[in-house]
């Protein structure tokens, strides 16, 4: 949805219409959860932070000027909330839990967060599903081991498929900087995956 198309929804949000907020939650909840889960690798923390993203969005809607899309603004809030939670967890020495397991992966894919839009229409063979889940674990493990900024870039561009323009809006960084840092992040992820797959 473009900014012009979003304008009526934004105006409804500014007017405090609860149905408009519910529409935003319904539209973006899976994408926001996916970003947060990929950043934190902890399902319980991701559920809490995803809720906090929408609470923050709702309580600060009067500051939203409409100079970026609703999704870009939500992604920005999500990334900032994740960074804060990562710092908090690091101080508490809380690490990734076992929530990134087969059950979690199936639940996320079933909710159409990670998988393709027609995931539910496909019935994978058990061996294909097991291989896919194993690779998903490797990818998440490698992703989690990246520096926070590198992980952010990979999640936004390669997992969520944001455009470079959206990334400029979300990260408040120049396009050239984003592209060069993303290239380095991809190389780091490739290296970590190669080690895990040996």
CSV table of C-alpha atoms in Angstrom, one decimal:
chain,number,residue,atom,x,y,z
A,1,UNK,CA,0.0,0.0,0.0
A,2,UNK,CA,1.5,3.4,-1.1
A,3,UNK,CA,1.5,6.5,1.1
A,4,UNK,CA,-1.4,8.0,-0.8
A,5,UNK,CA,-3.4,4.9,-0.4
A,6,UNK,CA,-2.5,4.8,3.3
A,7,UNK,CA,-3.6,8.4,3.9
A,8,UNK,CA,-7.2,7.6,4.9
A,9,UNK,CA,-6.0,5.0,7.3
A,10,UNK,CA,-3.5,7.4,8.8
A,11,UNK,CA,-6.2,10.0,9.3
A,12,UNK,CA,-8.4,7.4,11.0
A,13,UNK,CA,-5.4,6.6,13.3
A,14,UNK,CA,-4.9,10.3,14.1
A,15,UNK,CA,-8.6,10.5,15.0
A,16,UNK,CA,-8.0,7.7,17.5
A,17,UNK,CA,-10.3,5.2,15.7
A,18,UNK,CA,-9.8,1.8,17.3
A,19,UNK,CA,-10.8,-0.1,14.1
A,20,UNK,CA,-8.0,1.6,12.2
A,21,UNK,CA,-5.5,0.4,14.8
A,22,UNK,CA,-7.0,-3.1,14.7
A,23,UNK,CA,-6.5,-3.0,10.9
A,24,UNK,CA,-2.8,-2.1,11.3
A,25,UNK,CA,-2.3,-4.9,13.8
A,26,UNK,CA,-4.1,-7.4,11.5
A,27,UNK,CA,-2.1,-6.4,8.5
A,28,UNK,CA,1.4,-6.2,10.1
A,29,UNK,CA,1.4,-8.5,13.1
A,30,UNK,CA,3.0,-11.5,11.3
A,31,UNK,CA,5.7,-9.5,9.7
A,32,UNK,CA,6.5,-7.6,12.9
A,33,UNK,CA,6.7,-10.9,14.8
A,34,UNK,CA,8.9,-12.4,12.2
A,35,UNK,CA,11.4,-9.6,12.3
A,36,UNK,CA,11.5,-9.6,16.1
A,37,UNK,CA,11.8,-13.4,16.3
A,38,UNK,CA,14.6,-13.4,13.8
A,39,UNK,CA,16.4,-10.7,15.8
A,40,UNK,CA,15.9,-12.2,19.2
A,41,UNK,CA,15.8,-16.0,18.5
A,42,UNK,CA,13.5,-16.4,21.5
A,43,UNK,CA,9.8,-17.0,20.9
A,44,UNK,CA,8.6,-15.7,24.3
A,45,UNK,CA,10.7,-12.5,24.1
A,46,UNK,CA,9.5,-12.0,20.5
A,47,UNK,CA,5.9,-12.3,21.5
A,48,UNK,CA,6.5,-9.7,24.2
A,49,UNK,CA,8.4,-7.3,22.0
A,50,UNK,CA,6.0,-7.6,19.1
A,51,UNK,CA,3.2,-6.5,21.5
A,52,UNK,CA,5.3,-3.6,22.7
A,53,UNK,CA,5.9,-2.5,19.1
A,54,UNK,CA,2.1,-2.1,18.5
A,55,UNK,CA,1.6,-0.4,21.9
A,56,UNK,CA,4.4,2.0,21.1
A,57,UNK,CA,2.9,2.6,17.6
A,58,UNK,CA,-0.5,3.3,19.2
A,59,UNK,CA,0.7,5.6,21.9
A,60,UNK,CA,2.9,7.7,19.5
A,61,UNK,CA,0.6,7.9,16.5
A,62,UNK,CA,0.3,11.7,17.0
A,63,UNK,CA,4.1,11.9,16.2
A,64,UNK,CA,3.7,10.0,12.9
A,65,UNK,CA,3.8,12.6,10.1
A,66,UNK,CA,3.1,10.3,7.2
A,67,UNK,CA,6.5,11.0,5.6
A,68,UNK,CA,7.2,7.3,5.4
A,69,UNK,CA,4.9,4.3,5.1
A,70,UNK,CA,3.2,2.7,8.1
A,71,UNK,CA,5.2,-0.4,7.6
A,72,UNK,CA,8.5,1.5,7.6
A,73,UNK,CA,7.5,3.2,10.8
A,74,UNK,CA,6.5,-0.1,12.4
A,75,UNK,CA,9.8,-1.7,11.3
A,76,UNK,CA,11.7,1.2,12.7
A,77,UNK,CA,9.9,0.8,16.1
A,78,UNK,CA,10.5,-3.0,15.9
A,79,UNK,CA,14.2,-2.7,15.3
A,80,UNK,CA,14.6,-0.1,18.0
A,81,UNK,CA,12.7,-2.3,20.5
A,82,UNK,CA,14.8,-5.3,19.5
A,83,UNK,CA,18.0,-3.4,20.1
A,84,UNK,CA,16.8,-2.3,23.5
A,85,UNK,CA,15.8,-5.9,24.4
A,86,UNK,CA,19.1,-7.3,23.2
A,87,UNK,CA,21.0,-4.9,25.5
A,88,UNK,CA,18.7,-5.8,28.3
A,89,UNK,CA,19.1,-9.5,27.8
A,90,UNK,CA,22.8,-9.2,27.4
A,91,UNK,CA,23.0,-7.4,30.8
A,92,UNK,CA,20.9,-10.2,32.3
A,93,UNK,CA,23.0,-12.8,30.5
A,94,UNK,CA,19.9,-14.3,29.0
A,95,UNK,CA,20.7,-16.2,25.8
A,96,UNK,CA,18.8,-17.8,23.0
A,97,UNK,CA,16.5,-20.5,24.5
A,98,UNK,CA,15.3,-23.7,23.0
A,99,UNK,CA,12.2,-22.1,21.6
A,100,UNK,CA,13.8,-22.1,18.1
A,101,UNK,CA,12.9,-25.7,17.7
A,102,UNK,CA,10.9,-27.8,15.2
A,103,UNK,CA,7.6,-27.0,16.9
A,104,UNK,CA,8.3,-23.2,16.8
A,105,UNK,CA,9.4,-23.4,13.2
A,106,UNK,CA,6.3,-25.3,12.2
A,107,UNK,CA,4.1,-22.8,14.2
A,108,UNK,CA,5.7,-19.8,12.5
A,109,UNK,CA,5.5,-21.3,9.0
A,110,UNK,CA,1.9,-22.3,9.7
A,111,UNK,CA,1.1,-18.7,10.7
A,112,UNK,CA,2.7,-17.7,7.3
A,113,UNK,CA,5.4,-15.7,9.0
A,114,UNK,CA,8.4,-17.3,7.4
A,115,UNK,CA,7.1,-19.5,4.7
A,116,UNK,CA,5.8,-18.7,1.2
A,117,UNK,CA,2.3,-17.2,1.0
A,118,UNK,CA,0.9,-20.6,-0.2
A,119,UNK,CA,2.7,-22.6,2.5
A,120,UNK,CA,-0.5,-24.0,3.9
A,121,UNK,CA,-1.6,-25.2,0.5
A,122,UNK,CA,1.5,-27.3,0.2
A,123,UNK,CA,1.8,-30.7,2.0
A,124,UNK,CA,5.6,-31.4,2.3
A,125,UNK,CA,6.9,-34.9,2.6
A,126,UNK,CA,8.2,-35.6,6.1
A,127,UNK,CA,11.8,-36.0,4.9
A,128,UNK,CA,11.6,-32.7,3.0
A,129,UNK,CA,10.1,-31.0,6.1
A,130,UNK,CA,12.8,-32.4,8.3
A,131,UNK,CA,15.6,-31.1,5.9
A,132,UNK,CA,13.9,-27.7,5.7
A,133,UNK,CA,13.6,-27.4,9.4
A,134,UNK,CA,17.2,-28.4,9.9
A,135,UNK,CA,18.4,-25.8,7.4
A,136,UNK,CA,16.1,-23.2,9.0
A,137,UNK,CA,17.8,-24.0,12.4
A,138,UNK,CA,21.3,-23.6,10.8
A,139,UNK,CA,20.2,-20.3,9.2
A,140,UNK,CA,18.8,-18.9,12.4
A,141,UNK,CA,21.9,-20.1,14.4
A,142,UNK,CA,24.2,-18.3,11.9
A,143,UNK,CA,22.0,-15.3,11.9
A,144,UNK,CA,22.0,-15.1,15.7
A,145,UNK,CA,25.8,-15.2,15.8
A,146,UNK,CA,26.0,-12.1,13.5
A,147,UNK,CA,26.6,-8.7,15.0
A,148,UNK,CA,23.3,-7.0,15.8
A,149,UNK,CA,23.6,-4.4,12.9
A,150,UNK,CA,24.5,-7.2,10.4
A,151,UNK,CA,21.5,-9.3,11.6
A,152,UNK,CA,19.2,-6.3,11.2
A,153,UNK,CA,20.3,-5.7,7.6
A,154,UNK,CA,19.9,-9.4,6.6
A,155,UNK,CA,16.5,-9.7,8.3
A,156,UNK,CA,15.1,-6.5,6.7
A,157,UNK,CA,16.4,-7.1,3.2
A,158,UNK,CA,16.8,-10.8,2.6
A,159,UNK,CA,14.2,-12.3,4.9
A,160,UNK,CA,11.5,-9.6,4.9
A,161,UNK,CA,12.3,-8.3,1.4
A,162,UNK,CA,12.2,-4.6,2.2
A,163,UNK,CA,13.3,-2.3,-0.7
A,164,UNK,CA,16.4,-0.3,-0.3
A,165,UNK,CA,14.3,2.8,-0.1
A,166,UNK,CA,12.3,1.3,2.8
A,167,UNK,CA,15.6,0.4,4.5
A,168,UNK,CA,16.8,4.0,4.2
A,169,UNK,CA,13.6,5.1,5.9
A,170,UNK,CA,13.8,2.5,8.6
A,171,UNK,CA,17.5,2.8,9.4
A,172,UNK,CA,18.0,6.5,8.7
A,173,UNK,CA,21.2,5.7,6.8
A,174,UNK,CA,22.4,6.6,3.3
A,175,UNK,CA,21.7,4.1,0.6
A,176,UNK,CA,25.4,3.5,-0.2
A,177,UNK,CA,26.2,2.8,3.4
A,178,UNK,CA,23.3,0.3,3.6
A,179,UNK,CA,24.4,-1.5,0.5
A,180,UNK,CA,28.0,-1.8,1.5
A,181,UNK,CA,27.2,-3.0,5.0
A,182,UNK,CA,24.6,-5.4,3.7
A,183,UNK,CA,27.3,-6.9,1.4
A,184,UNK,CA,29.6,-7.4,4.4
A,185,UNK,CA,26.7,-8.9,6.4
A,186,UNK,CA,25.9,-11.4,3.6
A,187,UNK,CA,29.6,-12.5,3.5
A,188,UNK,CA,29.7,-12.9,7.2
A,189,UNK,CA,26.5,-15.0,7.1
A,190,UNK,CA,27.8,-17.1,4.3
A,191,UNK,CA,31.0,-17.8,6.2
A,192,UNK,CA,29.1,-18.8,9.4
A,193,UNK,CA,26.7,-21.0,7.5
A,194,UNK,CA,29.7,-22.7,5.7
A,195,UNK,CA,31.2,-23.5,9.1
A,196,UNK,CA,27.9,-24.9,10.5
A,197,UNK,CA,27.3,-27.1,7.4
A,198,UNK,CA,30.8,-28.8,7.5
